[in-house]
Short mmCIF file of C-alpha atoms and ligand atoms in Angstrom, two decimals:
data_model
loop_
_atom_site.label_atom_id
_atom_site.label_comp_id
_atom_site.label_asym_id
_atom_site.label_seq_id
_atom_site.Cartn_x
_atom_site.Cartn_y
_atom_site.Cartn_z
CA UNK A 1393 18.02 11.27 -13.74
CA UNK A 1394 15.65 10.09 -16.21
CA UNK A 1395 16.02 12.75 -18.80
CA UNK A 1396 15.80 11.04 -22.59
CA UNK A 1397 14.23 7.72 -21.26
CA UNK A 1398 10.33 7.52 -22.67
CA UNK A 1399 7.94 5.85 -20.28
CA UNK A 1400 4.63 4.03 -20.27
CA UNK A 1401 2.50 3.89 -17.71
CA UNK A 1402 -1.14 1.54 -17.76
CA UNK A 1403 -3.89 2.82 -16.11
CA UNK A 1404 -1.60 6.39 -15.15
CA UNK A 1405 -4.73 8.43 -15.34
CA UNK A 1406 -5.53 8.61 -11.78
CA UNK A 1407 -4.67 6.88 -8.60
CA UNK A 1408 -1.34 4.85 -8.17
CA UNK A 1409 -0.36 5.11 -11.96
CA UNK A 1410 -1.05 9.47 -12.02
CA UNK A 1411 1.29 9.44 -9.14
CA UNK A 1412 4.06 7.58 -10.67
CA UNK A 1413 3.35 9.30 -14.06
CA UNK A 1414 3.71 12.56 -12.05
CA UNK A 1415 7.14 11.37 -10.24
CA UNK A 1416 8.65 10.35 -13.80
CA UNK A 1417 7.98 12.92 -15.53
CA UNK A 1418 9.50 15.04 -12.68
CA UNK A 1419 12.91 12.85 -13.18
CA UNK A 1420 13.12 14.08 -17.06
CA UNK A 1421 11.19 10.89 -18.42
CA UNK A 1422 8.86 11.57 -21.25
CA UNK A 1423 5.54 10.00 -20.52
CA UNK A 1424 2.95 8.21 -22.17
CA UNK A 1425 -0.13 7.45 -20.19
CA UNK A 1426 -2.16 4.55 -21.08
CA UNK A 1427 -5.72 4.40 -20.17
CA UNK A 1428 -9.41 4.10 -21.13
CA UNK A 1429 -10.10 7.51 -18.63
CA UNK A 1430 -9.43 9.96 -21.31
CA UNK A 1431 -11.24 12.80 -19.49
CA UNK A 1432 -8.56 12.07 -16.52
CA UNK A 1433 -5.68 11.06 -18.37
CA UNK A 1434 -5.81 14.31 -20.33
CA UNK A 1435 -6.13 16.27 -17.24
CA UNK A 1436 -2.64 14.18 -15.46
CA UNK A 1437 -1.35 14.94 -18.77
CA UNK A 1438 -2.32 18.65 -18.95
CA UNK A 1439 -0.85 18.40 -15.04
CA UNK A 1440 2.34 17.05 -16.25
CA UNK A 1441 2.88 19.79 -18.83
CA UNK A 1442 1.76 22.21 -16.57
CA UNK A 1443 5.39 21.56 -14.35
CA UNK A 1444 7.46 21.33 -17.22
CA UNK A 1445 7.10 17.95 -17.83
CA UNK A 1446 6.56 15.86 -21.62
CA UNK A 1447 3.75 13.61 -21.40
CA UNK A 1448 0.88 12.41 -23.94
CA UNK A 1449 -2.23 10.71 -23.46
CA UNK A 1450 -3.39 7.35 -25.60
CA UNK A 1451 -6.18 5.61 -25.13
CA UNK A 1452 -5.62 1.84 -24.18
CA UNK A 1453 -7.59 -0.87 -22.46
CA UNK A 1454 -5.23 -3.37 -21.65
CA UNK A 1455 -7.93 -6.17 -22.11
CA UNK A 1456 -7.48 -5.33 -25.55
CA UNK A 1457 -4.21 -6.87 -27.07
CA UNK A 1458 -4.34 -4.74 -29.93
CA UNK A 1459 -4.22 -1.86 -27.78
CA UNK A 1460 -1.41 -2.36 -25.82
CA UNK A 1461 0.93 -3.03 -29.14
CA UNK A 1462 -0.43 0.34 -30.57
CA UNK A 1463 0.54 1.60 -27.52
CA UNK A 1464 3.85 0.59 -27.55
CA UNK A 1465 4.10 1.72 -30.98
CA UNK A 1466 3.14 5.13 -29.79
CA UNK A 1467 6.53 4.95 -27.27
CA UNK A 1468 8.70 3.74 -30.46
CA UNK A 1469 7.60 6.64 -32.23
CA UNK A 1470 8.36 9.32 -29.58
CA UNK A 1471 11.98 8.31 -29.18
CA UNK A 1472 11.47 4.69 -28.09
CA UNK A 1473 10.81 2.49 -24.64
CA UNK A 1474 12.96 3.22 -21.96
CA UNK A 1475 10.46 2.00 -19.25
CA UNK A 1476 6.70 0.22 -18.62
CA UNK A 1477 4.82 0.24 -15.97
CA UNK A 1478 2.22 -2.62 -15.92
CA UNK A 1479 -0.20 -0.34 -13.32
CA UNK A 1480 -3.78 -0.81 -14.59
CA UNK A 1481 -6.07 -2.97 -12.72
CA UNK A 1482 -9.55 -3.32 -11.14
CA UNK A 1483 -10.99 -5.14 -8.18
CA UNK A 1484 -13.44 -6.75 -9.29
CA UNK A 1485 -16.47 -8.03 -7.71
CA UNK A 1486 -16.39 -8.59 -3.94
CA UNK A 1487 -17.23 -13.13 -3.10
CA UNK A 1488 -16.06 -15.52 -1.58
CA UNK A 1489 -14.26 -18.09 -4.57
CA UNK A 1490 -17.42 -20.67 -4.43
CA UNK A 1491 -19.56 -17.96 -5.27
CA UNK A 1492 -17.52 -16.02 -7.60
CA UNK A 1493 -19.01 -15.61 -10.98
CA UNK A 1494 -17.36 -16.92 -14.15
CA UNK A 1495 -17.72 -13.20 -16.16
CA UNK A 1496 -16.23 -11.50 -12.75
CA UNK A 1497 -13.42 -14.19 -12.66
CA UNK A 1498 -12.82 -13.16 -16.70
CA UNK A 1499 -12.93 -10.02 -16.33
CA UNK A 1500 -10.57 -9.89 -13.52
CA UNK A 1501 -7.93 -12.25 -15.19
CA UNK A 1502 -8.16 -10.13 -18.41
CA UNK A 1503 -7.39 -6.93 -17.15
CA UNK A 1504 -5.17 -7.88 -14.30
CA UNK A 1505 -3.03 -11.02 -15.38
CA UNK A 1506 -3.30 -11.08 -19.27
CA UNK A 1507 -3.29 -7.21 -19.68
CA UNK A 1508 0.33 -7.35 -17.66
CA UNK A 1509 0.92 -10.47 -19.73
CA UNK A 1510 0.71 -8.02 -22.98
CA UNK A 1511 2.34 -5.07 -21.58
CA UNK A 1512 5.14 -7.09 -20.57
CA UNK A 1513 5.75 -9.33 -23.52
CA UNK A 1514 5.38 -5.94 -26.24
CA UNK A 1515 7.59 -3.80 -24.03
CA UNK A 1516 10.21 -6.64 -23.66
CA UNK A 1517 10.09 -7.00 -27.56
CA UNK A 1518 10.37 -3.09 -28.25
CA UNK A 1519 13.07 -3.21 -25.58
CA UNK A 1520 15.11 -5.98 -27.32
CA UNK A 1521 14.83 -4.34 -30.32
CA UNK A 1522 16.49 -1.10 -29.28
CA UNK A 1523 19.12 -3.11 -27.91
CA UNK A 1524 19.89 -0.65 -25.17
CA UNK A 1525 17.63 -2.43 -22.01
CA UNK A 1526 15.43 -0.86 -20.35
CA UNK A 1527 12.92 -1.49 -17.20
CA UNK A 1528 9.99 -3.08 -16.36
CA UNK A 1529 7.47 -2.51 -13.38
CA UNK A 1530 4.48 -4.94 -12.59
CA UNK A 1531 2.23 -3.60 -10.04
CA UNK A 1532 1.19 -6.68 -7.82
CA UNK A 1533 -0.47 -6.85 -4.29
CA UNK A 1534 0.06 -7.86 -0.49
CA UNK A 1535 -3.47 -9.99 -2.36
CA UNK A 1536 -0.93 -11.88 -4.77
CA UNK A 1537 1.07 -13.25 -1.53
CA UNK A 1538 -1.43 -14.15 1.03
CA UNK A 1539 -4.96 -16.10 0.82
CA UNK A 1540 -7.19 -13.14 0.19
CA UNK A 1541 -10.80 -13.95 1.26
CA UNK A 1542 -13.58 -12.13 -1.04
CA UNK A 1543 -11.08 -10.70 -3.81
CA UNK A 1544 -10.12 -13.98 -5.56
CA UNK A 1545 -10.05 -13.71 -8.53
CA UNK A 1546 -7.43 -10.42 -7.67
CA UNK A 1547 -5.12 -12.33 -5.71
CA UNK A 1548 -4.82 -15.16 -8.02
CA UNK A 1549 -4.25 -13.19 -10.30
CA UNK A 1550 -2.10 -10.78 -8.62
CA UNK A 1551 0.45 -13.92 -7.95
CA UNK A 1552 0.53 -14.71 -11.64
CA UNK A 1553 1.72 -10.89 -11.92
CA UNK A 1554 4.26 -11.62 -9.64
CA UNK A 1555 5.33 -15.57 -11.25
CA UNK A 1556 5.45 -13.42 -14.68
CA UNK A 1557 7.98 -10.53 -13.18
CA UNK A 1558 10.66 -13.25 -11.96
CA UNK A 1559 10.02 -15.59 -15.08
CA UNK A 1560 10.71 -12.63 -17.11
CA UNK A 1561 13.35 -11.14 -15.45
CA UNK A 1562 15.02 -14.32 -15.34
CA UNK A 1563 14.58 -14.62 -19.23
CA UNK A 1564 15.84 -11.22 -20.06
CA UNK A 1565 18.63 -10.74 -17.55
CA UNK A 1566 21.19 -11.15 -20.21
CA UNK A 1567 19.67 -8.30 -22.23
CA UNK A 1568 19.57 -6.00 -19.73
CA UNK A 1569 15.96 -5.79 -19.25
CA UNK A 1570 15.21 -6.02 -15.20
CA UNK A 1571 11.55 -6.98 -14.27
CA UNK A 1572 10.30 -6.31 -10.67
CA UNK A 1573 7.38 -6.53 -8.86
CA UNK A 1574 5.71 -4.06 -6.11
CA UNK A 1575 3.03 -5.21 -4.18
CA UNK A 1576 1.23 -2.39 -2.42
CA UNK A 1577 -0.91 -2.95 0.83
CA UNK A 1578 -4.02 -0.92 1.08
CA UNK A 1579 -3.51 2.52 -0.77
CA UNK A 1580 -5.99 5.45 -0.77
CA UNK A 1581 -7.09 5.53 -4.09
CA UNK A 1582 -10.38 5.24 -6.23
CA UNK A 1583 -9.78 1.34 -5.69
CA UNK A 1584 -11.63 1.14 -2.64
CA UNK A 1585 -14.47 3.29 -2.98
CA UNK A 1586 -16.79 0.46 -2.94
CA UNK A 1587 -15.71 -0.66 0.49
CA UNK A 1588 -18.29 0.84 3.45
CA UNK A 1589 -16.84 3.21 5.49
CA UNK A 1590 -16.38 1.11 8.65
CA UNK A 1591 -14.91 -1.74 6.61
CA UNK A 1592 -11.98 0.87 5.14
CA UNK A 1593 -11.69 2.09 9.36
CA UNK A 1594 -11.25 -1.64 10.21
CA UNK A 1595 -8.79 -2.39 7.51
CA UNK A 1596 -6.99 0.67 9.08
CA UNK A 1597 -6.77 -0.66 12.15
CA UNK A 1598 -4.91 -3.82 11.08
CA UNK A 1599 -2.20 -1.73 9.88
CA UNK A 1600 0.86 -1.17 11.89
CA UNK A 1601 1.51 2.41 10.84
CA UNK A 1602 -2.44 2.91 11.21
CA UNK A 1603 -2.63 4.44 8.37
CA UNK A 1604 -3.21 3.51 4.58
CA UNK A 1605 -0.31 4.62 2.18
CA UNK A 1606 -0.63 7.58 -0.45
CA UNK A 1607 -0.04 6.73 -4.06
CA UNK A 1608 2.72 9.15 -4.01
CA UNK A 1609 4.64 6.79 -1.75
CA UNK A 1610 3.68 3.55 -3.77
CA UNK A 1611 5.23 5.93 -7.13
CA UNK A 1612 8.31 6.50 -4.69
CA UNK A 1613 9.63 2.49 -5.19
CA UNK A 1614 8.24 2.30 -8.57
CA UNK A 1615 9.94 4.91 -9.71
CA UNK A 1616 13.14 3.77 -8.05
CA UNK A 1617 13.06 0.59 -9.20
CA UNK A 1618 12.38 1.74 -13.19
CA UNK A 1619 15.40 4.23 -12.38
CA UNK A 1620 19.43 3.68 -12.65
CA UNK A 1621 19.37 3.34 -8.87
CA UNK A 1622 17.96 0.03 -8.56
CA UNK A 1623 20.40 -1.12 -11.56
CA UNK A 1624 21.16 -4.80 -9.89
CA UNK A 1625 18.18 -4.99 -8.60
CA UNK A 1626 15.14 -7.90 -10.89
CA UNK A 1627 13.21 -10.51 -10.28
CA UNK A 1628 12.14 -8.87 -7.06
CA UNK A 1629 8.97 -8.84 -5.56
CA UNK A 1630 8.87 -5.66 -3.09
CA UNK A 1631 5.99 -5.32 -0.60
CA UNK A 1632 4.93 -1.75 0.70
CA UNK A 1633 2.13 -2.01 2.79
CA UNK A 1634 3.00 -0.62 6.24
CA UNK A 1635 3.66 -3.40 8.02
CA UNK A 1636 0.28 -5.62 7.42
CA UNK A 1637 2.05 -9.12 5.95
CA UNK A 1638 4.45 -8.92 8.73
CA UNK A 1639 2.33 -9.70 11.60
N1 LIG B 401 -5.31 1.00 -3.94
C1 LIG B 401 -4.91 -0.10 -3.35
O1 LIG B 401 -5.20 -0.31 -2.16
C2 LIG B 401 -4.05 -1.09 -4.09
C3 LIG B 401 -3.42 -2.09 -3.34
C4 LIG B 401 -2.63 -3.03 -3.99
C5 LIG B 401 -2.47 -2.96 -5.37
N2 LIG B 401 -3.10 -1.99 -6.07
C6 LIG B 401 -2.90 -2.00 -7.52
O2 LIG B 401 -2.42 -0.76 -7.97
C7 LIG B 401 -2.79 -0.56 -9.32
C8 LIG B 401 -3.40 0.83 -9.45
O3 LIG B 401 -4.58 0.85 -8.66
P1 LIG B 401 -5.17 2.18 -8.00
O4 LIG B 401 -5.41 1.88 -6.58
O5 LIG B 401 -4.37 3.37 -8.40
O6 LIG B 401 -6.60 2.17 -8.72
P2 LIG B 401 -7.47 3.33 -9.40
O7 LIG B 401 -8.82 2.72 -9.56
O8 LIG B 401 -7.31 4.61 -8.66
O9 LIG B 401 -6.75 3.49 -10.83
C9 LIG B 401 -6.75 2.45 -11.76
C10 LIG B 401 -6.53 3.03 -13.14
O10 LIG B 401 -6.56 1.93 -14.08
C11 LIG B 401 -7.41 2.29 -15.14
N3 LIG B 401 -7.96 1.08 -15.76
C12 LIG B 401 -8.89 0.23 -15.26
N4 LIG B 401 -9.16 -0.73 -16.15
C13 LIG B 401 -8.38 -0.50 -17.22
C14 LIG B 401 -8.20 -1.13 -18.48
N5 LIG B 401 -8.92 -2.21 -18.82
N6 LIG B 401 -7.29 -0.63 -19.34
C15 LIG B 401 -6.58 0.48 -19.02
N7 LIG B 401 -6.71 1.14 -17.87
C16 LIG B 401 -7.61 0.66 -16.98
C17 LIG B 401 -8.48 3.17 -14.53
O11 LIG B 401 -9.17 3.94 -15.51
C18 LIG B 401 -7.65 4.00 -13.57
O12 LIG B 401 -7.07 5.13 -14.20
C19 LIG B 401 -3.75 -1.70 -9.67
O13 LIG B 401 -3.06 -2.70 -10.38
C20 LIG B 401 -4.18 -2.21 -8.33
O14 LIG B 401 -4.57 -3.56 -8.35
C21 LIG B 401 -3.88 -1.05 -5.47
#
């Protein structure tokens, strides 16, 4: 379905992006995984290959500015941007707001609001530019639409993620360009390795389906929503979190 169409994906070296990386590439997409893991992005990469798939691996830390337009150079000069997926994104330190520190709250914002900020704003330009549209994916959080005690920083900035996907969308509707927003719940990846074993049980047992999701099914509505399927579908913010925000 996606065979021709070049994709980026931030932070696709493991976890949430590696999944979606994966599920692209399956669809025909040729990828281009963004990340400052090299030892892991060339191993999803080497993955990728190994089923047939086109990928590449380029290093980019999307704190850097200058990274993320090299990186979309790098698309433009494999065929062009078909797709980005604005997946990086850390934690951060755990606190309560009052007692967050200023270099945790920077850090945060840098990586997780202004590195989406960049990926969005280059891909959008490359994507004018080739005139033919294209598809953008910010991955949010349940934490950027609910108070989210001890990951500030995160959820503020989490919400800005998802303010910037219908701004955008909004902007470049007429061009073709759709911008959405997915905003997983509690996903088993590398993410939450700092959180004690009996804190991750707990959080499990506040889910509905008992259970936390797999990054393969966060990649399943990424992936449709970058793909021809979800053609009239931006400016949408679409939470996947078995059941948590509904209660
Ligand atoms: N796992 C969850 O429970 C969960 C829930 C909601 C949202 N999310 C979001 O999903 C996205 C992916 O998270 P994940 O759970 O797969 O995490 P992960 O830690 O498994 O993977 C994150 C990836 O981002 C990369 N990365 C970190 N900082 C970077 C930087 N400055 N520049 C480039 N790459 C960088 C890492 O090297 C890693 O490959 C994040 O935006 C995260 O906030 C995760």
């Amino acid at each position: 379905m996606l065979h021709g169409k070049v994709a980026i994906v931030t932070g696709g070296a493991i976890g949430i992006g590696a999944a979606t990386a994966h599920l692209l590439a399956k669809q025909g997409a040729t990828m281009i995984i963004g990340d400052i893991n090299q030892q892991a992005g060339l191993a999803t990469v080497e993955q990728i290959r190994s089923n047939a798939g086109q990928a590449y691996f380029r290093h980019c830390d999307v704190s850097h500015e200058a990274d993320i337009q090299a990186l979309v150079q790098f698309a433009l000069d494999h065929g062009g941007l078909d797709i980005m997926i604005n997946n990086a994104g850390i934690g951060g330190q755990p606190a309560p707001l009052h007692l967050t520190e200023n270099h945790n709250w920077q850090r945060v914002l840098e990586i997780d609001l202004t590195g989406v900020f960049w990926g969005q704003k280059y891909a959008s330009q490359a994507m004018l530019a080739g005139g033919k549209g294209g598809a953008i994916v910010n991955v949010a959080s349940i934490a950027g639409v609910a108070g989210s005690p001890n990951l500030g920083p995160y959820g503020v900035a989490k919400a800005g993620v998802i303010q910037m996907s219908k701004t955008g969308a909004i902007e470049l509707a007429p061009a073709g360009i759709r911008i959405n927003a997915v905003c997983p719940g509690w996903t088993e990846t590398a993410i939450l390795d700092g959180f004690e074993p009996s804190i991750q049980e707990r959080l499990i047992r506040s889910i509905p389906l008992k259970r936390m999701g797999t990054p393969h099914e966060i990649a399943e509505l990424i992936v449709f929503l970058a793909s021809p399927a979800a053609s009239f579908i931006t400016g949408a913010e679409y939470i996947i979190d078995g059941g948590i925000t509904s209660m």
